[in-house]
Amino acid sequence: MVSKAKVRSLEDAFFEELKDIYNAEKQILRSLPKLSKKASHEELKQAFDQHRQQTEQHVNRLEKAFEMLGRPARSKRCEGMEGIIEEGQEVMQEAAEPHIRDASLIGAAQKMEHYEIAAYGTVCSWAQALGHQETADLLHQTLIEEKETDAKLTELAKQMVNREAAAVHA
């Protein structure tokens, strides 16, 4: 028996993507304290802690977006973020040397950020196309913050973490 596809319109795709990113944000909320705990650089710990606070706001914004659109805030399992987080956990276990681990943690965190940037870029564009401008504006705030976090992680990596990791010799 062939099952019916539940995505029959851009509106359907939009809500499916909102559910996906809602779940991704909740997964990130659970993983950021672990990243912070494993980081040895104080600046990196602070970046992870600050992003955890931002991620709480991102979850709240998504809940508000669902509310604005007259839908319940529901999530669906985000396998993409699940895989990225699982890979990040492997990094935390594999890198014994603190400087190497910090560089690897930044790489893992940036993979999460890039996933989110892609997802928020998509839902912002779709919200606009569907005439949900207020929702698009709300989601765009999060997109900006995700890009800022990515830039901050890049700066930490370039200014100190990668240099220190490169100086470690096996």
Short mmCIF file of N, CA and C in Angstrom, two decimals:
data_model
loop_
_atom_site.label_atom_id
_atom_site.label_comp_id
_atom_site.label_asym_id
_atom_site.label_seq_id
_atom_site.Cartn_x
_atom_site.Cartn_y
_atom_site.Cartn_z
N MET A 1 0.84 -1.18 0.00
CA MET A 1 0.00 0.00 0.00
C MET A 1 0.88 1.25 0.00
N VAL A 2 0.56 2.18 -0.84
CA VAL A 2 1.34 3.41 -0.96
C VAL A 2 0.77 4.45 0.01
N SER A 3 1.65 5.02 0.83
CA SER A 3 1.18 6.04 1.77
C SER A 3 1.09 7.38 1.06
N LYS A 4 0.20 8.22 1.53
CA LYS A 4 0.02 9.55 0.95
C LYS A 4 1.09 10.48 1.49
N ALA A 5 1.65 11.26 0.61
CA ALA A 5 2.64 12.26 1.03
C ALA A 5 1.94 13.34 1.84
N LYS A 6 2.60 13.77 2.92
CA LYS A 6 1.98 14.81 3.74
C LYS A 6 2.40 16.21 3.32
N VAL A 7 3.36 16.31 2.41
CA VAL A 7 3.79 17.61 1.92
C VAL A 7 3.25 17.78 0.50
N ARG A 8 2.18 18.56 0.42
CA ARG A 8 1.52 18.76 -0.87
C ARG A 8 1.61 20.21 -1.34
N SER A 9 2.20 21.06 -0.50
CA SER A 9 2.28 22.48 -0.85
C SER A 9 3.50 23.08 -0.15
N LEU A 10 3.86 24.28 -0.57
CA LEU A 10 4.95 24.97 0.10
C LEU A 10 4.59 25.23 1.56
N GLU A 11 3.33 25.50 1.83
CA GLU A 11 2.88 25.71 3.21
C GLU A 11 3.16 24.45 4.04
N ASP A 12 2.85 23.28 3.49
CA ASP A 12 3.14 22.02 4.19
C ASP A 12 4.65 21.87 4.42
N ALA A 13 5.44 22.14 3.39
CA ALA A 13 6.89 22.03 3.51
C ALA A 13 7.42 23.00 4.57
N PHE A 14 6.86 24.19 4.59
CA PHE A 14 7.25 25.21 5.56
C PHE A 14 7.03 24.71 6.99
N PHE A 15 5.85 24.15 7.26
CA PHE A 15 5.58 23.67 8.62
C PHE A 15 6.42 22.46 8.98
N GLU A 16 6.69 21.61 8.02
CA GLU A 16 7.56 20.46 8.29
C GLU A 16 8.98 20.94 8.64
N GLU A 17 9.46 21.95 7.94
CA GLU A 17 10.79 22.49 8.23
C GLU A 17 10.81 23.20 9.59
N LEU A 18 9.73 23.90 9.94
CA LEU A 18 9.66 24.53 11.26
C LEU A 18 9.71 23.46 12.36
N LYS A 19 9.02 22.36 12.17
CA LYS A 19 9.04 21.27 13.15
C LYS A 19 10.44 20.69 13.28
N ASP A 20 11.13 20.56 12.14
CA ASP A 20 12.48 20.02 12.11
C ASP A 20 13.44 20.92 12.87
N ILE A 21 13.42 22.20 12.58
CA ILE A 21 14.35 23.13 13.23
C ILE A 21 14.00 23.31 14.71
N TYR A 22 12.74 23.18 15.05
CA TYR A 22 12.32 23.24 16.46
C TYR A 22 12.98 22.10 17.24
N ASN A 23 12.97 20.91 16.65
CA ASN A 23 13.61 19.77 17.29
C ASN A 23 15.13 19.95 17.33
N ALA A 24 15.69 20.46 16.23
CA ALA A 24 17.14 20.69 16.18
C ALA A 24 17.57 21.64 17.29
N GLU A 25 16.82 22.72 17.48
CA GLU A 25 17.17 23.68 18.53
C GLU A 25 17.13 23.03 19.91
N LYS A 26 16.15 22.18 20.14
CA LYS A 26 16.06 21.50 21.44
C LYS A 26 17.24 20.55 21.63
N GLN A 27 17.66 19.88 20.56
CA GLN A 27 18.84 19.01 20.66
C GLN A 27 20.08 19.84 20.98
N ILE A 28 20.20 20.98 20.34
CA ILE A 28 21.35 21.86 20.57
C ILE A 28 21.37 22.34 22.02
N LEU A 29 20.19 22.68 22.55
CA LEU A 29 20.11 23.11 23.95
C LEU A 29 20.69 22.05 24.88
N ARG A 30 20.44 20.79 24.58
CA ARG A 30 20.96 19.71 25.42
C ARG A 30 22.45 19.49 25.21
N SER A 31 22.96 19.81 24.03
CA SER A 31 24.37 19.51 23.75
C SER A 31 25.34 20.63 24.14
N LEU A 32 24.88 21.87 24.13
CA LEU A 32 25.79 22.99 24.42
C LEU A 32 26.44 22.93 25.80
N PRO A 33 25.74 22.54 26.86
CA PRO A 33 26.44 22.42 28.15
C PRO A 33 27.58 21.40 28.11
N LYS A 34 27.41 20.34 27.32
CA LYS A 34 28.47 19.33 27.20
C LYS A 34 29.67 19.92 26.46
N LEU A 35 29.41 20.69 25.42
CA LEU A 35 30.51 21.33 24.69
C LEU A 35 31.26 22.29 25.61
N SER A 36 30.51 23.07 26.37
CA SER A 36 31.12 24.04 27.29
C SER A 36 31.98 23.33 28.33
N LYS A 37 31.47 22.23 28.84
CA LYS A 37 32.20 21.49 29.87
C LYS A 37 33.51 20.91 29.33
N LYS A 38 33.53 20.51 28.09
CA LYS A 38 34.72 19.91 27.49
C LYS A 38 35.74 20.94 27.00
N ALA A 39 35.29 22.18 26.79
CA ALA A 39 36.20 23.22 26.30
C ALA A 39 37.20 23.62 27.38
N SER A 40 38.44 23.86 26.98
CA SER A 40 39.44 24.29 27.96
C SER A 40 39.64 25.81 27.93
N HIS A 41 39.43 26.44 26.79
CA HIS A 41 39.55 27.89 26.66
C HIS A 41 38.36 28.58 27.31
N GLU A 42 38.64 29.53 28.16
CA GLU A 42 37.56 30.26 28.84
C GLU A 42 36.68 31.00 27.83
N GLU A 43 37.28 31.59 26.80
CA GLU A 43 36.50 32.31 25.79
C GLU A 43 35.57 31.37 25.03
N LEU A 44 36.02 30.15 24.79
CA LEU A 44 35.19 29.17 24.10
C LEU A 44 34.05 28.71 25.00
N LYS A 45 34.35 28.48 26.27
CA LYS A 45 33.29 28.13 27.22
C LYS A 45 32.22 29.23 27.24
N GLN A 46 32.66 30.47 27.29
CA GLN A 46 31.73 31.60 27.31
C GLN A 46 30.90 31.66 26.04
N ALA A 47 31.52 31.39 24.90
CA ALA A 47 30.79 31.40 23.63
C ALA A 47 29.71 30.33 23.63
N PHE A 48 30.04 29.14 24.13
CA PHE A 48 29.04 28.06 24.20
C PHE A 48 27.92 28.41 25.18
N ASP A 49 28.29 28.98 26.33
CA ASP A 49 27.27 29.36 27.32
C ASP A 49 26.36 30.47 26.79
N GLN A 50 26.96 31.43 26.11
CA GLN A 50 26.16 32.52 25.53
C GLN A 50 25.23 31.98 24.45
N HIS A 51 25.74 31.05 23.64
CA HIS A 51 24.88 30.51 22.59
C HIS A 51 23.75 29.65 23.17
N ARG A 52 24.00 29.02 24.30
CA ARG A 52 22.93 28.26 24.95
C ARG A 52 21.79 29.21 25.34
N GLN A 53 22.14 30.38 25.87
CA GLN A 53 21.12 31.37 26.23
C GLN A 53 20.38 31.86 24.98
N GLN A 54 21.13 32.08 23.91
CA GLN A 54 20.50 32.49 22.65
C GLN A 54 19.57 31.39 22.12
N THR A 55 20.02 30.15 22.24
CA THR A 55 19.23 29.03 21.73
C THR A 55 17.91 28.93 22.48
N GLU A 56 17.90 29.25 23.76
CA GLU A 56 16.63 29.30 24.50
C GLU A 56 15.69 30.32 23.86
N GLN A 57 16.24 31.47 23.45
CA GLN A 57 15.44 32.48 22.77
C GLN A 57 14.97 31.98 21.40
N HIS A 58 15.81 31.20 20.72
CA HIS A 58 15.45 30.66 19.42
C HIS A 58 14.25 29.70 19.55
N VAL A 59 14.29 28.89 20.59
CA VAL A 59 13.15 27.98 20.85
C VAL A 59 11.89 28.81 21.11
N ASN A 60 12.03 29.85 21.91
CA ASN A 60 10.88 30.72 22.21
C ASN A 60 10.35 31.39 20.95
N ARG A 61 11.25 31.83 20.08
CA ARG A 61 10.82 32.46 18.82
C ARG A 61 10.07 31.47 17.94
N LEU A 62 10.57 30.25 17.88
CA LEU A 62 9.88 29.24 17.08
C LEU A 62 8.49 28.97 17.64
N GLU A 63 8.38 28.91 18.96
CA GLU A 63 7.07 28.71 19.58
C GLU A 63 6.15 29.88 19.25
N LYS A 64 6.70 31.09 19.25
CA LYS A 64 5.91 32.27 18.89
C LYS A 64 5.51 32.21 17.41
N ALA A 65 6.41 31.76 16.55
CA ALA A 65 6.09 31.64 15.12
C ALA A 65 4.92 30.68 14.91
N PHE A 66 4.98 29.52 15.56
CA PHE A 66 3.86 28.57 15.46
C PHE A 66 2.56 29.24 15.92
N GLU A 67 2.65 29.94 17.05
CA GLU A 67 1.47 30.62 17.61
C GLU A 67 0.93 31.66 16.63
N MET A 68 1.83 32.46 16.04
CA MET A 68 1.41 33.49 15.09
C MET A 68 0.71 32.88 13.88
N LEU A 69 1.10 31.67 13.54
CA LEU A 69 0.54 30.99 12.37
C LEU A 69 -0.66 30.12 12.72
N GLY A 70 -1.05 30.16 14.01
CA GLY A 70 -2.23 29.41 14.44
C GLY A 70 -2.02 27.91 14.50
N ARG A 71 -0.80 27.49 14.73
CA ARG A 71 -0.47 26.06 14.79
C ARG A 71 0.17 25.74 16.14
N PRO A 72 -0.02 24.52 16.62
CA PRO A 72 0.67 24.13 17.86
C PRO A 72 2.17 23.94 17.58
N ALA A 73 2.98 24.28 18.56
CA ALA A 73 4.43 24.10 18.43
C ALA A 73 4.73 22.61 18.60
N ARG A 74 5.04 21.99 17.49
CA ARG A 74 5.37 20.56 17.51
C ARG A 74 6.70 20.37 16.81
N SER A 75 7.38 19.32 17.23
CA SER A 75 8.65 19.02 16.58
C SER A 75 8.57 17.66 15.92
N LYS A 76 9.46 17.48 14.97
CA LYS A 76 9.66 16.15 14.41
C LYS A 76 11.15 15.88 14.48
N ARG A 77 11.50 14.65 14.67
CA ARG A 77 12.89 14.26 14.86
C ARG A 77 13.76 14.80 13.73
N CYS A 78 14.77 15.55 14.12
CA CYS A 78 15.71 16.12 13.16
C CYS A 78 16.94 15.20 13.12
N GLU A 79 16.92 14.32 12.15
CA GLU A 79 18.01 13.35 12.03
C GLU A 79 19.32 14.02 11.63
N GLY A 80 19.24 15.11 10.87
CA GLY A 80 20.45 15.82 10.46
C GLY A 80 21.21 16.35 11.67
N MET A 81 20.50 17.04 12.56
CA MET A 81 21.17 17.58 13.74
C MET A 81 21.60 16.46 14.67
N GLU A 82 20.81 15.42 14.74
CA GLU A 82 21.17 14.27 15.56
C GLU A 82 22.54 13.71 15.13
N GLY A 83 22.74 13.59 13.83
CA GLY A 83 24.01 13.09 13.31
C GLY A 83 25.16 14.04 13.56
N ILE A 84 24.91 15.32 13.40
CA ILE A 84 25.96 16.32 13.64
C ILE A 84 26.37 16.30 15.12
N ILE A 85 25.41 16.19 16.01
CA ILE A 85 25.71 16.16 17.44
C ILE A 85 26.44 14.87 17.81
N GLU A 86 26.01 13.77 17.22
CA GLU A 86 26.68 12.49 17.49
C GLU A 86 28.14 12.56 17.05
N GLU A 87 28.38 13.16 15.90
CA GLU A 87 29.75 13.34 15.42
C GLU A 87 30.55 14.23 16.38
N GLY A 88 29.92 15.27 16.89
CA GLY A 88 30.57 16.14 17.86
C GLY A 88 30.93 15.42 19.14
N GLN A 89 30.09 14.50 19.57
CA GLN A 89 30.38 13.72 20.77
C GLN A 89 31.61 12.83 20.56
N GLU A 90 31.73 12.29 19.34
CA GLU A 90 32.91 11.49 19.02
C GLU A 90 34.17 12.34 19.12
N VAL A 91 34.10 13.57 18.63
CA VAL A 91 35.23 14.50 18.68
C VAL A 91 35.65 14.72 20.12
N MET A 92 34.68 14.90 21.00
CA MET A 92 34.98 15.15 22.41
C MET A 92 35.72 13.98 23.03
N GLN A 93 35.42 12.79 22.57
CA GLN A 93 36.07 11.59 23.13
C GLN A 93 37.42 11.30 22.50
N GLU A 94 37.57 11.66 21.22
CA GLU A 94 38.79 11.30 20.50
C GLU A 94 39.96 12.22 20.80
N ALA A 95 39.71 13.48 21.02
CA ALA A 95 40.80 14.46 21.21
C ALA A 95 41.14 14.57 22.69
N ALA A 96 42.27 13.98 23.06
CA ALA A 96 42.68 13.99 24.46
C ALA A 96 43.35 15.30 24.85
N GLU A 97 44.12 15.89 23.93
CA GLU A 97 44.86 17.11 24.21
C GLU A 97 43.89 18.30 24.17
N PRO A 98 43.87 19.15 25.20
CA PRO A 98 42.89 20.23 25.29
C PRO A 98 42.85 21.19 24.10
N HIS A 99 44.01 21.58 23.55
CA HIS A 99 44.02 22.52 22.43
C HIS A 99 43.42 21.89 21.18
N ILE A 100 43.74 20.62 20.97
CA ILE A 100 43.19 19.89 19.82
C ILE A 100 41.68 19.72 20.00
N ARG A 101 41.28 19.39 21.22
CA ARG A 101 39.85 19.22 21.50
C ARG A 101 39.10 20.54 21.27
N ASP A 102 39.66 21.65 21.71
CA ASP A 102 38.99 22.94 21.50
C ASP A 102 38.80 23.24 20.01
N ALA A 103 39.85 23.00 19.22
CA ALA A 103 39.74 23.22 17.78
C ALA A 103 38.66 22.31 17.18
N SER A 104 38.62 21.08 17.64
CA SER A 104 37.62 20.13 17.14
C SER A 104 36.22 20.51 17.60
N LEU A 105 36.10 21.02 18.81
CA LEU A 105 34.79 21.46 19.31
C LEU A 105 34.25 22.62 18.48
N ILE A 106 35.13 23.54 18.11
CA ILE A 106 34.70 24.65 17.26
C ILE A 106 34.21 24.12 15.92
N GLY A 107 34.94 23.17 15.35
CA GLY A 107 34.50 22.58 14.09
C GLY A 107 33.14 21.92 14.21
N ALA A 108 32.93 21.18 15.29
CA ALA A 108 31.63 20.52 15.52
C ALA A 108 30.52 21.55 15.70
N ALA A 109 30.81 22.60 16.47
CA ALA A 109 29.80 23.64 16.71
C ALA A 109 29.47 24.38 15.42
N GLN A 110 30.47 24.60 14.58
CA GLN A 110 30.19 25.30 13.33
C GLN A 110 29.35 24.45 12.38
N LYS A 111 29.50 23.15 12.44
CA LYS A 111 28.63 22.29 11.64
C LYS A 111 27.17 22.47 12.08
N MET A 112 26.97 22.57 13.40
CA MET A 112 25.61 22.83 13.90
C MET A 112 25.11 24.18 13.40
N GLU A 113 25.97 25.19 13.48
CA GLU A 113 25.58 26.53 13.05
C GLU A 113 25.23 26.57 11.57
N HIS A 114 26.02 25.90 10.76
CA HIS A 114 25.77 25.91 9.32
C HIS A 114 24.46 25.22 8.97
N TYR A 115 24.14 24.16 9.70
CA TYR A 115 22.85 23.49 9.51
C TYR A 115 21.72 24.47 9.83
N GLU A 116 21.87 25.15 10.96
CA GLU A 116 20.84 26.11 11.36
C GLU A 116 20.73 27.28 10.39
N ILE A 117 21.85 27.77 9.92
CA ILE A 117 21.83 28.88 8.96
C ILE A 117 21.06 28.46 7.71
N ALA A 118 21.32 27.26 7.22
CA ALA A 118 20.60 26.76 6.04
C ALA A 118 19.11 26.63 6.33
N ALA A 119 18.78 26.08 7.48
CA ALA A 119 17.37 25.86 7.83
C ALA A 119 16.62 27.18 8.00
N TYR A 120 17.23 28.11 8.73
CA TYR A 120 16.56 29.41 8.95
C TYR A 120 16.49 30.22 7.66
N GLY A 121 17.51 30.13 6.82
CA GLY A 121 17.44 30.80 5.53
C GLY A 121 16.27 30.29 4.71
N THR A 122 16.07 28.98 4.75
CA THR A 122 14.96 28.36 4.02
C THR A 122 13.62 28.81 4.56
N VAL A 123 13.41 28.70 5.88
CA VAL A 123 12.09 29.05 6.42
C VAL A 123 11.80 30.54 6.29
N CYS A 124 12.84 31.38 6.35
CA CYS A 124 12.61 32.81 6.14
C CYS A 124 12.13 33.06 4.71
N SER A 125 12.79 32.45 3.77
CA SER A 125 12.42 32.62 2.36
C SER A 125 11.01 32.09 2.10
N TRP A 126 10.72 30.94 2.63
CA TRP A 126 9.39 30.35 2.42
C TRP A 126 8.30 31.17 3.11
N ALA A 127 8.58 31.67 4.31
CA ALA A 127 7.59 32.50 5.02
C ALA A 127 7.26 33.73 4.19
N GLN A 128 8.27 34.34 3.61
CA GLN A 128 8.04 35.52 2.76
C GLN A 128 7.21 35.14 1.54
N ALA A 129 7.56 34.06 0.88
CA ALA A 129 6.84 33.62 -0.32
C ALA A 129 5.38 33.32 -0.01
N LEU A 130 5.13 32.86 1.21
CA LEU A 130 3.77 32.50 1.61
C LEU A 130 2.99 33.68 2.19
N GLY A 131 3.63 34.84 2.27
CA GLY A 131 2.96 36.02 2.79
C GLY A 131 2.95 36.13 4.30
N HIS A 132 3.81 35.38 4.97
CA HIS A 132 3.91 35.41 6.44
C HIS A 132 5.07 36.33 6.83
N GLN A 133 4.96 37.61 6.47
CA GLN A 133 6.08 38.53 6.65
C GLN A 133 6.48 38.70 8.12
N GLU A 134 5.51 38.80 8.99
CA GLU A 134 5.81 38.97 10.42
C GLU A 134 6.59 37.76 10.95
N THR A 135 6.19 36.58 10.52
CA THR A 135 6.90 35.37 10.93
C THR A 135 8.30 35.35 10.31
N ALA A 136 8.41 35.75 9.05
CA ALA A 136 9.71 35.81 8.39
C ALA A 136 10.65 36.75 9.15
N ASP A 137 10.14 37.89 9.57
CA ASP A 137 10.96 38.85 10.32
C ASP A 137 11.43 38.25 11.64
N LEU A 138 10.54 37.55 12.32
CA LEU A 138 10.88 36.91 13.59
C LEU A 138 11.98 35.86 13.39
N LEU A 139 11.80 35.02 12.39
CA LEU A 139 12.78 33.96 12.12
C LEU A 139 14.11 34.55 11.62
N HIS A 140 14.04 35.67 10.94
CA HIS A 140 15.25 36.31 10.43
C HIS A 140 16.14 36.80 11.58
N GLN A 141 15.54 37.19 12.70
CA GLN A 141 16.33 37.57 13.88
C GLN A 141 17.23 36.42 14.30
N THR A 142 16.68 35.22 14.29
CA THR A 142 17.46 34.05 14.66
C THR A 142 18.54 33.77 13.62
N LEU A 143 18.20 33.90 12.35
CA LEU A 143 19.18 33.69 11.29
C LEU A 143 20.39 34.60 11.49
N ILE A 144 20.14 35.85 11.80
CA ILE A 144 21.23 36.81 12.05
C ILE A 144 22.10 36.34 13.22
N GLU A 145 21.46 35.91 14.30
CA GLU A 145 22.21 35.46 15.48
C GLU A 145 23.03 34.21 15.18
N GLU A 146 22.49 33.30 14.36
CA GLU A 146 23.24 32.10 14.00
C GLU A 146 24.49 32.47 13.20
N LYS A 147 24.35 33.41 12.29
CA LYS A 147 25.50 33.86 11.49
C LYS A 147 26.53 34.55 12.39
N GLU A 148 26.06 35.33 13.36
CA GLU A 148 26.98 36.00 14.29
C GLU A 148 27.74 34.98 15.14
N THR A 149 27.05 33.93 15.58
CA THR A 149 27.71 32.89 16.37
C THR A 149 28.76 32.19 15.54
N ASP A 150 28.43 31.88 14.29
CA ASP A 150 29.40 31.24 13.40
C ASP A 150 30.63 32.13 13.23
N ALA A 151 30.42 33.42 13.02
CA ALA A 151 31.53 34.35 12.86
C ALA A 151 32.38 34.43 14.13
N LYS A 152 31.73 34.41 15.28
CA LYS A 152 32.45 34.46 16.55
C LYS A 152 33.32 33.22 16.73
N LEU A 153 32.78 32.06 16.37
CA LEU A 153 33.55 30.82 16.47
C LEU A 153 34.73 30.83 15.50
N THR A 154 34.51 31.36 14.31
CA THR A 154 35.60 31.47 13.34
C THR A 154 36.70 32.36 13.90
N GLU A 155 36.32 33.46 14.48
CA GLU A 155 37.30 34.39 15.04
C GLU A 155 38.08 33.75 16.18
N LEU A 156 37.39 33.03 17.07
CA LEU A 156 38.09 32.34 18.16
C LEU A 156 39.09 31.33 17.60
N ALA A 157 38.66 30.61 16.58
CA ALA A 157 39.54 29.61 15.97
C ALA A 157 40.77 30.27 15.36
N LYS A 158 40.57 31.31 14.58
CA LYS A 158 41.68 31.97 13.89
C LYS A 158 42.63 32.68 14.85
N GLN A 159 42.07 33.38 15.83
CA GLN A 159 42.89 34.21 16.70
C GLN A 159 43.72 33.42 17.71
N MET A 160 43.21 32.27 18.17
CA MET A 160 43.98 31.58 19.19
C MET A 160 43.89 30.07 19.16
N VAL A 161 42.71 29.52 19.04
CA VAL A 161 42.55 28.08 19.23
C VAL A 161 43.30 27.26 18.19
N ASN A 162 43.15 27.60 16.92
CA ASN A 162 43.84 26.83 15.88
C ASN A 162 45.36 26.96 15.98
N ARG A 163 45.84 28.15 16.33
CA ARG A 163 47.29 28.35 16.49
C ARG A 163 47.83 27.47 17.60
N GLU A 164 47.11 27.45 18.70
CA GLU A 164 47.56 26.63 19.84
C GLU A 164 47.50 25.15 19.49
N ALA A 165 46.45 24.75 18.77
CA ALA A 165 46.33 23.34 18.37
C ALA A 165 47.44 22.96 17.40
N ALA A 166 47.78 23.87 16.49
CA ALA A 166 48.84 23.59 15.52
C ALA A 166 50.21 23.47 16.18
N ALA A 167 50.38 24.11 17.33
CA ALA A 167 51.66 24.07 18.04
C ALA A 167 51.86 22.76 18.81
N VAL A 168 50.80 21.98 18.95
CA VAL A 168 50.89 20.71 19.67
C VAL A 168 51.50 19.67 18.73
N HIS A 169 52.54 19.00 19.20
CA HIS A 169 53.19 17.97 18.39
C HIS A 169 53.01 16.63 19.06
N ALA A 170 52.62 15.68 18.26
CA ALA A 170 52.38 14.33 18.79
C ALA A 170 53.69 13.63 19.12
#
